[in-house]
Coordinates of N, CA, C and O in Angstrom, one line a residue:
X1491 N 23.2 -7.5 26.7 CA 23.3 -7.5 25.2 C 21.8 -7.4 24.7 O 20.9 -8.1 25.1
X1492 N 21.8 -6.5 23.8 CA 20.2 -6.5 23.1 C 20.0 -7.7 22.3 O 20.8 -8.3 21.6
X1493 N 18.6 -7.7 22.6 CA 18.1 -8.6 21.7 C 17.2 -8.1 20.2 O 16.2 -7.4 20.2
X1494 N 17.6 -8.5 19.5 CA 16.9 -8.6 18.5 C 15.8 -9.2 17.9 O 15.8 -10.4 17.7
X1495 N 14.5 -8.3 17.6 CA 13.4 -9.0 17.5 C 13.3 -9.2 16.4 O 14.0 -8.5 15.6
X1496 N 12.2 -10.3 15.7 CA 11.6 -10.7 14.6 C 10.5 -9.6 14.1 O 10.0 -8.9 15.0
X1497 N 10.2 -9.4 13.0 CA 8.9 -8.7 12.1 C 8.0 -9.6 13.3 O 7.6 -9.0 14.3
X1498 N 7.8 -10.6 13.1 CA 6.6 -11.5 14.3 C 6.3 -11.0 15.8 O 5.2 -11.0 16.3
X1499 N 7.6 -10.7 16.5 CA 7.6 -10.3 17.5 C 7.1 -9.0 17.5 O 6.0 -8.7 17.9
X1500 N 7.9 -8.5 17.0 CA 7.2 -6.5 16.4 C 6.2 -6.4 16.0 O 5.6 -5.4 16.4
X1501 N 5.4 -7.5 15.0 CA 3.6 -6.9 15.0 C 3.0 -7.7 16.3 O 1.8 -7.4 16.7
X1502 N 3.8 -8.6 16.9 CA 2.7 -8.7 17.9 C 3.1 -7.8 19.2 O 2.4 -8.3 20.2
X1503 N 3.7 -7.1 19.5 CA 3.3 -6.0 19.6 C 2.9 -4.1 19.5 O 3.1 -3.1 20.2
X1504 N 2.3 -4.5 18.2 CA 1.3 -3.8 17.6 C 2.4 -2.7 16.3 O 2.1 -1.5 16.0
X1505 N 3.4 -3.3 15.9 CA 4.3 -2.6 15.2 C 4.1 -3.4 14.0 O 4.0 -4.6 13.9
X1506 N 3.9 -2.2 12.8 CA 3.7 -3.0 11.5 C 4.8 -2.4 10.7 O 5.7 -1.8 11.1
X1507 N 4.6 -2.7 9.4 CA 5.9 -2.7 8.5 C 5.5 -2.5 6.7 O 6.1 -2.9 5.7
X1508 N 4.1 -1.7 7.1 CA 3.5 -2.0 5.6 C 4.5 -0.7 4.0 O 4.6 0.5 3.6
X1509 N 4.8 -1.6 3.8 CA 6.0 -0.7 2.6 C 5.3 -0.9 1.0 O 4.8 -2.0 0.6
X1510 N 5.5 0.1 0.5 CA 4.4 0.1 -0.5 C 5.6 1.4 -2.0 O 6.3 2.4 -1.8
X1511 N 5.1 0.6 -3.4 CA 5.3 1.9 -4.4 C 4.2 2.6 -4.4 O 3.2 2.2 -3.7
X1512 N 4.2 4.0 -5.2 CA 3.2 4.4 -4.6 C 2.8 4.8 -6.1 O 3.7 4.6 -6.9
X1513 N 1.7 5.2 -6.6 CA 1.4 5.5 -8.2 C 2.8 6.0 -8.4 O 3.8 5.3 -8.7
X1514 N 2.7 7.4 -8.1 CA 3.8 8.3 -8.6 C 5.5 7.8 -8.6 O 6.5 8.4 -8.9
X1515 N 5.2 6.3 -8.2 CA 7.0 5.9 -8.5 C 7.7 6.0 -7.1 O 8.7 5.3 -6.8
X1516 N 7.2 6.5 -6.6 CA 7.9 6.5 -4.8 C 8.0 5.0 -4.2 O 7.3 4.0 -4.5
X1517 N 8.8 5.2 -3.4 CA 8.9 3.9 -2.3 C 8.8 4.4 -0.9 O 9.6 5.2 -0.5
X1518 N 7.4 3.7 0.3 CA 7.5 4.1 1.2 C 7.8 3.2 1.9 O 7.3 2.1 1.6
X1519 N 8.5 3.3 3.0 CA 8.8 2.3 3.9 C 8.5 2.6 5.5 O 9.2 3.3 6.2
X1520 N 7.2 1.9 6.0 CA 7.0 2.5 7.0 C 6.9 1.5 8.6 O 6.7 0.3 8.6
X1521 N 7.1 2.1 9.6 CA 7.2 1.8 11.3 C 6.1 2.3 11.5 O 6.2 3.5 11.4
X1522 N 5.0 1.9 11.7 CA 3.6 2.3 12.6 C 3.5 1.4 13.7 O 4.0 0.3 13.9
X1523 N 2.9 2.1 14.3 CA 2.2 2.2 16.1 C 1.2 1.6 16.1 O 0.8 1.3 14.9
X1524 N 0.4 1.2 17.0 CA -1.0 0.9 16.7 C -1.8 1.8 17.0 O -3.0 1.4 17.1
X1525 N -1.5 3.3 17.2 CA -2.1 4.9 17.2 C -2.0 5.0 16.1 O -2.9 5.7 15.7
X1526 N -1.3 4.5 15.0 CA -1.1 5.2 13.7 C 0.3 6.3 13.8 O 0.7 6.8 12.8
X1527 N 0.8 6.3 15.0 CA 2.1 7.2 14.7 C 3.5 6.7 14.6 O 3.7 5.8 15.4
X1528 N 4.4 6.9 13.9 CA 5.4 6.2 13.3 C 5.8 6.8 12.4 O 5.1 7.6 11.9
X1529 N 7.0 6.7 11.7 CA 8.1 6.6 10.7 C 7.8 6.1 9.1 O 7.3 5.1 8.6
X1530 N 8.1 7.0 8.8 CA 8.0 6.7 6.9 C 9.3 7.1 6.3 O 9.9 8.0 6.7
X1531 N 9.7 6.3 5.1 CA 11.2 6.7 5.4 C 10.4 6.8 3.3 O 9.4 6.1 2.9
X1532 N 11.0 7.5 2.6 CA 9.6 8.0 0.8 C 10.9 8.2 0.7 O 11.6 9.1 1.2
X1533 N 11.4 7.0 -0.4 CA 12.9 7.7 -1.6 C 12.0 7.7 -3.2 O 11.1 6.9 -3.4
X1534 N 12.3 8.3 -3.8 CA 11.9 8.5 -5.2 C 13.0 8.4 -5.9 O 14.0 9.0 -5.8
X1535 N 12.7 7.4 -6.8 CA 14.2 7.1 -7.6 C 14.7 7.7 -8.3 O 13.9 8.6 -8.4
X1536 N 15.9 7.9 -9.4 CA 16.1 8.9 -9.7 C 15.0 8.5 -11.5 O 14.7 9.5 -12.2
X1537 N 14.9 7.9 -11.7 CA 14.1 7.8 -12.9 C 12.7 8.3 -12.6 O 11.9 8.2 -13.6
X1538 N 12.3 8.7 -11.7 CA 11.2 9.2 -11.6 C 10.8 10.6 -11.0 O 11.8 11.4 -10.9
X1539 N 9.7 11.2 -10.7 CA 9.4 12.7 -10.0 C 7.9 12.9 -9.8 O 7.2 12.2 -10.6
X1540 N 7.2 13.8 -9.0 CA 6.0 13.6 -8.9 C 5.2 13.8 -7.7 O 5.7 13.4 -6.6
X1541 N 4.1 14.4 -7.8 CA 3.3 14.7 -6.6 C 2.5 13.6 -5.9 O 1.9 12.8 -6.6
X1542 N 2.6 13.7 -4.3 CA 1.7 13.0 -4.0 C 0.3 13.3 -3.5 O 0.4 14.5 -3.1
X1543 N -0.5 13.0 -3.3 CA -2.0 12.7 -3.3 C -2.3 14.4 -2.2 O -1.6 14.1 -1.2
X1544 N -2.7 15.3 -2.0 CA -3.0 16.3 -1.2 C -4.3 15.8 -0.1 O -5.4 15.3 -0.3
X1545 N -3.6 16.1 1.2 CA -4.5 15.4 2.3 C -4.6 16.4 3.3 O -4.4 17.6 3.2
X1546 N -4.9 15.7 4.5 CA -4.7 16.7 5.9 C -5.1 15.9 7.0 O -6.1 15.2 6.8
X1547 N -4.6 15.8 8.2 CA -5.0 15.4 9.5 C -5.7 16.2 10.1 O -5.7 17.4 10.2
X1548 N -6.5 15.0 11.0 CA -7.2 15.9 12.1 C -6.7 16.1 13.8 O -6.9 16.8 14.8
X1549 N -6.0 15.2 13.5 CA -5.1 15.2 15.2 C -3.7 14.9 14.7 O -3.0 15.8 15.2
X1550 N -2.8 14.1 14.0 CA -1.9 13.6 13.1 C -1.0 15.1 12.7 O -1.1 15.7 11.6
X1551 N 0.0 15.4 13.8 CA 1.5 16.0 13.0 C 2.2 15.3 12.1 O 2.2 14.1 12.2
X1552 N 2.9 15.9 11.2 CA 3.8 15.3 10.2 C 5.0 16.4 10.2 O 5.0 17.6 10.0
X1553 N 5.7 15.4 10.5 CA 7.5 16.5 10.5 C 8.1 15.9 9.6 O 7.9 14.6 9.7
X1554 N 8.7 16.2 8.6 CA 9.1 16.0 7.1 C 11.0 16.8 7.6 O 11.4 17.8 8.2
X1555 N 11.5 15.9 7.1 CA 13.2 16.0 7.1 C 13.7 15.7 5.8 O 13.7 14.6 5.5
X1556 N 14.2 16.5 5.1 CA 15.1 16.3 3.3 C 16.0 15.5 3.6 O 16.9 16.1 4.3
X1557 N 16.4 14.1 3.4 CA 17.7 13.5 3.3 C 18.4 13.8 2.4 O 19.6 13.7 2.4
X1558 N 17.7 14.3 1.3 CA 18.7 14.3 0.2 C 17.7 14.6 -0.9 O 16.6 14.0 -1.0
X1559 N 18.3 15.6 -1.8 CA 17.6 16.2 -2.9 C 16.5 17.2 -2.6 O 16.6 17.8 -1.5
X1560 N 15.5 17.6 -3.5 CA 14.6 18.0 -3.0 C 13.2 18.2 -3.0 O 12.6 17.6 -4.0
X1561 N 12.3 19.0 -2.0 CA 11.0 18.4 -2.3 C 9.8 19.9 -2.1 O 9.8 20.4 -1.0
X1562 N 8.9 20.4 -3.1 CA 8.4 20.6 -2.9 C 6.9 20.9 -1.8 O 6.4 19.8 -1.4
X1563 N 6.2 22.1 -1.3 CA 5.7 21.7 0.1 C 4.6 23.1 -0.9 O 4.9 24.2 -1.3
X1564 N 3.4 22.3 -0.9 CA 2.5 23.1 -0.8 C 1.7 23.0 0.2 O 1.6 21.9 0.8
X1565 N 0.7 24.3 0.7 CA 0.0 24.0 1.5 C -1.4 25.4 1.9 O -1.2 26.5 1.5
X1566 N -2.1 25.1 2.4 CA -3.3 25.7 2.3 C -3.7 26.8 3.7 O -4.6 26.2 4.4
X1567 N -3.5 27.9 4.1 CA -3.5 28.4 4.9 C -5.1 28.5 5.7 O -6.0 28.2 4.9
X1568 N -5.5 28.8 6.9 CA -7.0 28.8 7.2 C -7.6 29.8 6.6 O -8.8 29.8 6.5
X1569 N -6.9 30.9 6.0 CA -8.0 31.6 5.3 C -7.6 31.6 3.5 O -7.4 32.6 2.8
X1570 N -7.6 30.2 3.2 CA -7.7 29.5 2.0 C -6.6 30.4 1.2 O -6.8 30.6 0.0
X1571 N -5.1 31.3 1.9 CA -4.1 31.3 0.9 C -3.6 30.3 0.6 O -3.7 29.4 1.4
X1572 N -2.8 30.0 -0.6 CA -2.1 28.9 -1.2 C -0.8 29.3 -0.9 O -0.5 30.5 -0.9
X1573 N 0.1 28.3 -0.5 CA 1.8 28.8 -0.5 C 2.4 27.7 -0.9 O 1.8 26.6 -0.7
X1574 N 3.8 27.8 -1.5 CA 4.3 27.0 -2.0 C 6.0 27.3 -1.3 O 6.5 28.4 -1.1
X1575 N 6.8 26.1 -1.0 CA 8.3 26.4 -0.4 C 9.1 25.3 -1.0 O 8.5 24.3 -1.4
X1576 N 9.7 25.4 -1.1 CA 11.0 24.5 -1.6 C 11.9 24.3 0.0 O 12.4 25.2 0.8
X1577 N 12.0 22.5 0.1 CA 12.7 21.9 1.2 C 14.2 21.7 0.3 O 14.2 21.3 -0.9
X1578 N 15.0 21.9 1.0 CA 16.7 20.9 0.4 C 17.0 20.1 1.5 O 16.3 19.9 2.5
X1579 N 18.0 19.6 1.3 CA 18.7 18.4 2.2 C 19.0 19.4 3.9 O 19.4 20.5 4.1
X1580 N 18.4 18.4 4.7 CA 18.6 18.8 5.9 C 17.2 20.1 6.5 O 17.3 20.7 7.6
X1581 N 16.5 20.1 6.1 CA 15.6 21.1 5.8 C 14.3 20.2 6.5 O 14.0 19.0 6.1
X1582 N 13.4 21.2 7.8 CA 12.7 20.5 8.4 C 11.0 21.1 8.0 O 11.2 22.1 7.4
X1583 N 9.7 20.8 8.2 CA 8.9 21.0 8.3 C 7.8 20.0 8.9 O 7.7 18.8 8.6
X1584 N 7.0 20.7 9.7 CA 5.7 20.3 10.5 C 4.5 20.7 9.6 O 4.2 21.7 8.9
X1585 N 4.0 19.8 9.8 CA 2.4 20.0 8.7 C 1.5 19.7 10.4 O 1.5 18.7 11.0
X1586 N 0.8 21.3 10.8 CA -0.4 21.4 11.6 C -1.5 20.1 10.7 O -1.7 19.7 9.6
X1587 N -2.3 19.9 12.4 CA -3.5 19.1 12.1 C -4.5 20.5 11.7 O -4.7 21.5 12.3
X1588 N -5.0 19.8 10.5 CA -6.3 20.5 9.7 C -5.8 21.4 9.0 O -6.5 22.4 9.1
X1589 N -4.8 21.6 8.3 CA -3.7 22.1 7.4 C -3.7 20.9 6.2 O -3.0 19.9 6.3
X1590 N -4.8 21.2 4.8 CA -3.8 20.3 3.8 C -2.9 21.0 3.1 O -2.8 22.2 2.9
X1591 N -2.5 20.3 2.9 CA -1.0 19.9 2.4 C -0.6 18.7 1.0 O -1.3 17.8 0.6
X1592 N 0.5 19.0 0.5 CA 0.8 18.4 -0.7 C 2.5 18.2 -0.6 O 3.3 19.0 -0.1
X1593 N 2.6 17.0 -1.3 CA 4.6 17.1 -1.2 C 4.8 16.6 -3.1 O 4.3 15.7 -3.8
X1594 N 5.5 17.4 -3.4 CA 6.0 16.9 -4.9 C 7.8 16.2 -4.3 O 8.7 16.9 -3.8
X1595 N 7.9 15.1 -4.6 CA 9.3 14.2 -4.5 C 9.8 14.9 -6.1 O 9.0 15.1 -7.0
X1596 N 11.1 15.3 -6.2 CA 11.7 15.1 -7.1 C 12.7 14.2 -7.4 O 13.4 13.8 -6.4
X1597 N 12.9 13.8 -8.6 CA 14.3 12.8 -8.8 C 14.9 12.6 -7.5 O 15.3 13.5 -6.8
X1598 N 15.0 11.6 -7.2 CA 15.9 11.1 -5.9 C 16.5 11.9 -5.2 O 17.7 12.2 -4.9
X1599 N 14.7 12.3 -4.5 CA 14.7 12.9 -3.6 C 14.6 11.6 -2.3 O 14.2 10.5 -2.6
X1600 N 14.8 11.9 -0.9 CA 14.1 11.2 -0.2 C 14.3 11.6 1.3 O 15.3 11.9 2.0
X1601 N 12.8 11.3 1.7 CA 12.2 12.1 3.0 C 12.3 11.4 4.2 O 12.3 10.2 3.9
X1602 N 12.4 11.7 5.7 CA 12.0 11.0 6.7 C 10.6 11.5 7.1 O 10.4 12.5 6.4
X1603 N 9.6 11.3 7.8 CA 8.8 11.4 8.1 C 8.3 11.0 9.3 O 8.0 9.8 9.3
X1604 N 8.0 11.7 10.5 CA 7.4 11.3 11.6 C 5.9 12.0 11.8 O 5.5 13.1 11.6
X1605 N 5.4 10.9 12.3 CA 4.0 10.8 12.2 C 3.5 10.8 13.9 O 3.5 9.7 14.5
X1606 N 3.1 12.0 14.3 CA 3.1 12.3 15.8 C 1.5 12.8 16.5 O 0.9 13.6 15.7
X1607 N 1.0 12.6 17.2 CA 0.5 13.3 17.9 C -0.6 12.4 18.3 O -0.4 11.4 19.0
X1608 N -2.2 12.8 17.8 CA -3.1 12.0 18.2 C -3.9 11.3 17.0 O -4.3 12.2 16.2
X1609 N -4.1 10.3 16.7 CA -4.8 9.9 15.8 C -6.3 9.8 15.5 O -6.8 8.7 15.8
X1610 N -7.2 10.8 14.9 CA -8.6 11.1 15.0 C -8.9 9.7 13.8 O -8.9 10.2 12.6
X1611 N -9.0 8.3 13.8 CA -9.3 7.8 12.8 C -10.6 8.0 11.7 O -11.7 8.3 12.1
X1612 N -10.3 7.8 10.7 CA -10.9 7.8 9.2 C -11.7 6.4 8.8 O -11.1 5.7 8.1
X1613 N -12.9 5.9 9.2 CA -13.2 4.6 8.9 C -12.9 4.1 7.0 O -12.6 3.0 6.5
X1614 N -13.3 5.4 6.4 CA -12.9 5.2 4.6 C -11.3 4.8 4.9 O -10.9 4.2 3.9
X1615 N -10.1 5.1 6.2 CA -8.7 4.8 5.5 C -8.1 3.9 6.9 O -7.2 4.1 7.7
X1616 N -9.2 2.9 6.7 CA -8.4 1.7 7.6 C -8.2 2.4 8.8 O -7.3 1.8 9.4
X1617 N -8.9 3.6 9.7 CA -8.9 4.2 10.8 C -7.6 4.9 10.7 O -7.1 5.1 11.8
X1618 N -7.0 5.4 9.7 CA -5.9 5.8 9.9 C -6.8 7.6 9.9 O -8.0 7.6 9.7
X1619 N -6.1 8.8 10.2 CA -6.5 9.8 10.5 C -5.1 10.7 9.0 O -4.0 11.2 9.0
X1620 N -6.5 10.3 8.1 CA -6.2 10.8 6.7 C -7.4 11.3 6.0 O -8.6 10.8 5.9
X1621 N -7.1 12.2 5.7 CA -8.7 13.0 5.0 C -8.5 13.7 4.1 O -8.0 14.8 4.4
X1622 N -9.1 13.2 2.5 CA -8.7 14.5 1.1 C -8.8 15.7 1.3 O -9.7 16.4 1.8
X1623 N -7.9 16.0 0.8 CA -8.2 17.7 0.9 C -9.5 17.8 -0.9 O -10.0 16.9 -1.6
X1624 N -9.5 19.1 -0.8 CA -10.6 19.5 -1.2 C -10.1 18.8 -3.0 O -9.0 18.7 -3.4
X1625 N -11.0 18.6 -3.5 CA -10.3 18.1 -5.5 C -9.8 19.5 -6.1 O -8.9 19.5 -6.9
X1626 N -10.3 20.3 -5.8 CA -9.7 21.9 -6.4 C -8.2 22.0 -5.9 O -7.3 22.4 -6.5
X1627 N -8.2 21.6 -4.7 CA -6.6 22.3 -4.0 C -5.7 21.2 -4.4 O -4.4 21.4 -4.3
X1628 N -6.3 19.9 -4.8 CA -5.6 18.8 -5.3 C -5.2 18.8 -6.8 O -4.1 18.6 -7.2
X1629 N -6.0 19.2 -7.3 CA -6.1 19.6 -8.7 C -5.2 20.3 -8.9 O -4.3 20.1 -9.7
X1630 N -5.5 21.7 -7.9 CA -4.2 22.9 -8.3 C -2.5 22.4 -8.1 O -1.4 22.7 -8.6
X1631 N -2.8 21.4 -7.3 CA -1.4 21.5 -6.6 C -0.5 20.6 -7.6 O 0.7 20.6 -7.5
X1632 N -0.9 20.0 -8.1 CA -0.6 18.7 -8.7 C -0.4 19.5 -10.6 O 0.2 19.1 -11.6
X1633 N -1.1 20.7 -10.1 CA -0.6 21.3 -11.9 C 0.4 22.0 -12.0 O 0.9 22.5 -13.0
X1634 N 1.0 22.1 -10.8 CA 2.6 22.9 -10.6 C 3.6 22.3 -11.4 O 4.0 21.2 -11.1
X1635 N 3.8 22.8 -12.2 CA 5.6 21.9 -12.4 C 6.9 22.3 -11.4 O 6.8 22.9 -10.4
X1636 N 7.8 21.7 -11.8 CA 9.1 21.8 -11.0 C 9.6 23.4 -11.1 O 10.2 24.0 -10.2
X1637 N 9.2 24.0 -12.5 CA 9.5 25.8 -12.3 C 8.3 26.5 -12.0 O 8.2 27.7 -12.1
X1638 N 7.6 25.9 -11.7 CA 5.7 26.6 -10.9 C 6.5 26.5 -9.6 O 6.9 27.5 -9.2
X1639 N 6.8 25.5 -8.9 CA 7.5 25.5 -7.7 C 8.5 26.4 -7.4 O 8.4 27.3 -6.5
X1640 N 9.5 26.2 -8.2 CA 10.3 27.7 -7.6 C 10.3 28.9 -7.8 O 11.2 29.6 -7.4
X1641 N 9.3 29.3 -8.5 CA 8.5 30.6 -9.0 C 7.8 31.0 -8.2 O 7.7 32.2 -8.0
X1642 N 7.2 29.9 -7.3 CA 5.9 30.7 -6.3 C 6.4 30.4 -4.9 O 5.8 30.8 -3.9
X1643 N 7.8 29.6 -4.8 CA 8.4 29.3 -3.5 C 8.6 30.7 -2.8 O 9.3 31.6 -3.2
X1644 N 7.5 30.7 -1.5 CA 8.4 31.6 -0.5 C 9.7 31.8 -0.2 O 10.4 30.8 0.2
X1645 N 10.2 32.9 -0.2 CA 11.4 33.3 -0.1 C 11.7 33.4 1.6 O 12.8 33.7 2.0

């Protein structure tokens, strides 16, 4: 028969549980590793909608799964094109390391997230292996509305 562990047992062996709202109204709920790789489970309620913060890893995959609703995916190609896609339910995507990237949650939307690979830590983000993307591509991305999204969504 399995046993079931405590939050206590699980961070002491190096599993944390830090769950957080986020400005934009989101709730994240997250499973980390002591690499930094792990599970994020981001519902956006339906009273709310909104982009989050545009970033990029340097060793750090991110595989993004739609549970339900949907979610905007911008992202910055190496020879600085901009693209924009629209995820629906059941709908997968990988964000390459050194690729930023942006996600707009809409109305109760909400995402799975795995957080894979190698962790190049960031001493500014608690060693986690997170790094701003540029303020212009943050700037841009964050001026899209919900019909800028499906206007410029790749087909």
């Amino acid at each position: 028969m399995p046993k079931n562990l405590t939050p206590a047992e699980c961070e002491a062996l190096g599993i944390k549980f830090p769950c957080s709202q986020m400005d934009n109204g989101e709730y994240r709920f997250r499973l980390m590793g002591p690499d930094n790789s792990g599970y994020v489970r981001t519902v956006m309620p339906d009273s709310d909608r909104g982009w989050q913060n545009s970033h990029f890893h340097k060793g750090i995959y991110e595989t993004f799964v739609v549970q339900s609703g949907w979610i905007g995916v911008v992202y910055l190609l190496p020879d600085g094109i901009r693209k924009v896609s629209v995820l629906r339910v059941n709908d997968m995507w990988t964000f390459q390391p050194g690729r930023p990237h942006n996600i707009y949650m809409a109305s109760g939307a909400v995402t799975h997230c795995v957080k894979h690979g190698t962790n190049v830590g960031n001493p500014a983000k608690n060693g986690a292996d997170w790094y701003d993307a540029s303020a212009d591509f943050d700037a841009w991305s964050k001026s899209l509305s919900e019909a800028d999204i499906f206007r410029l969504a790749v087909k």
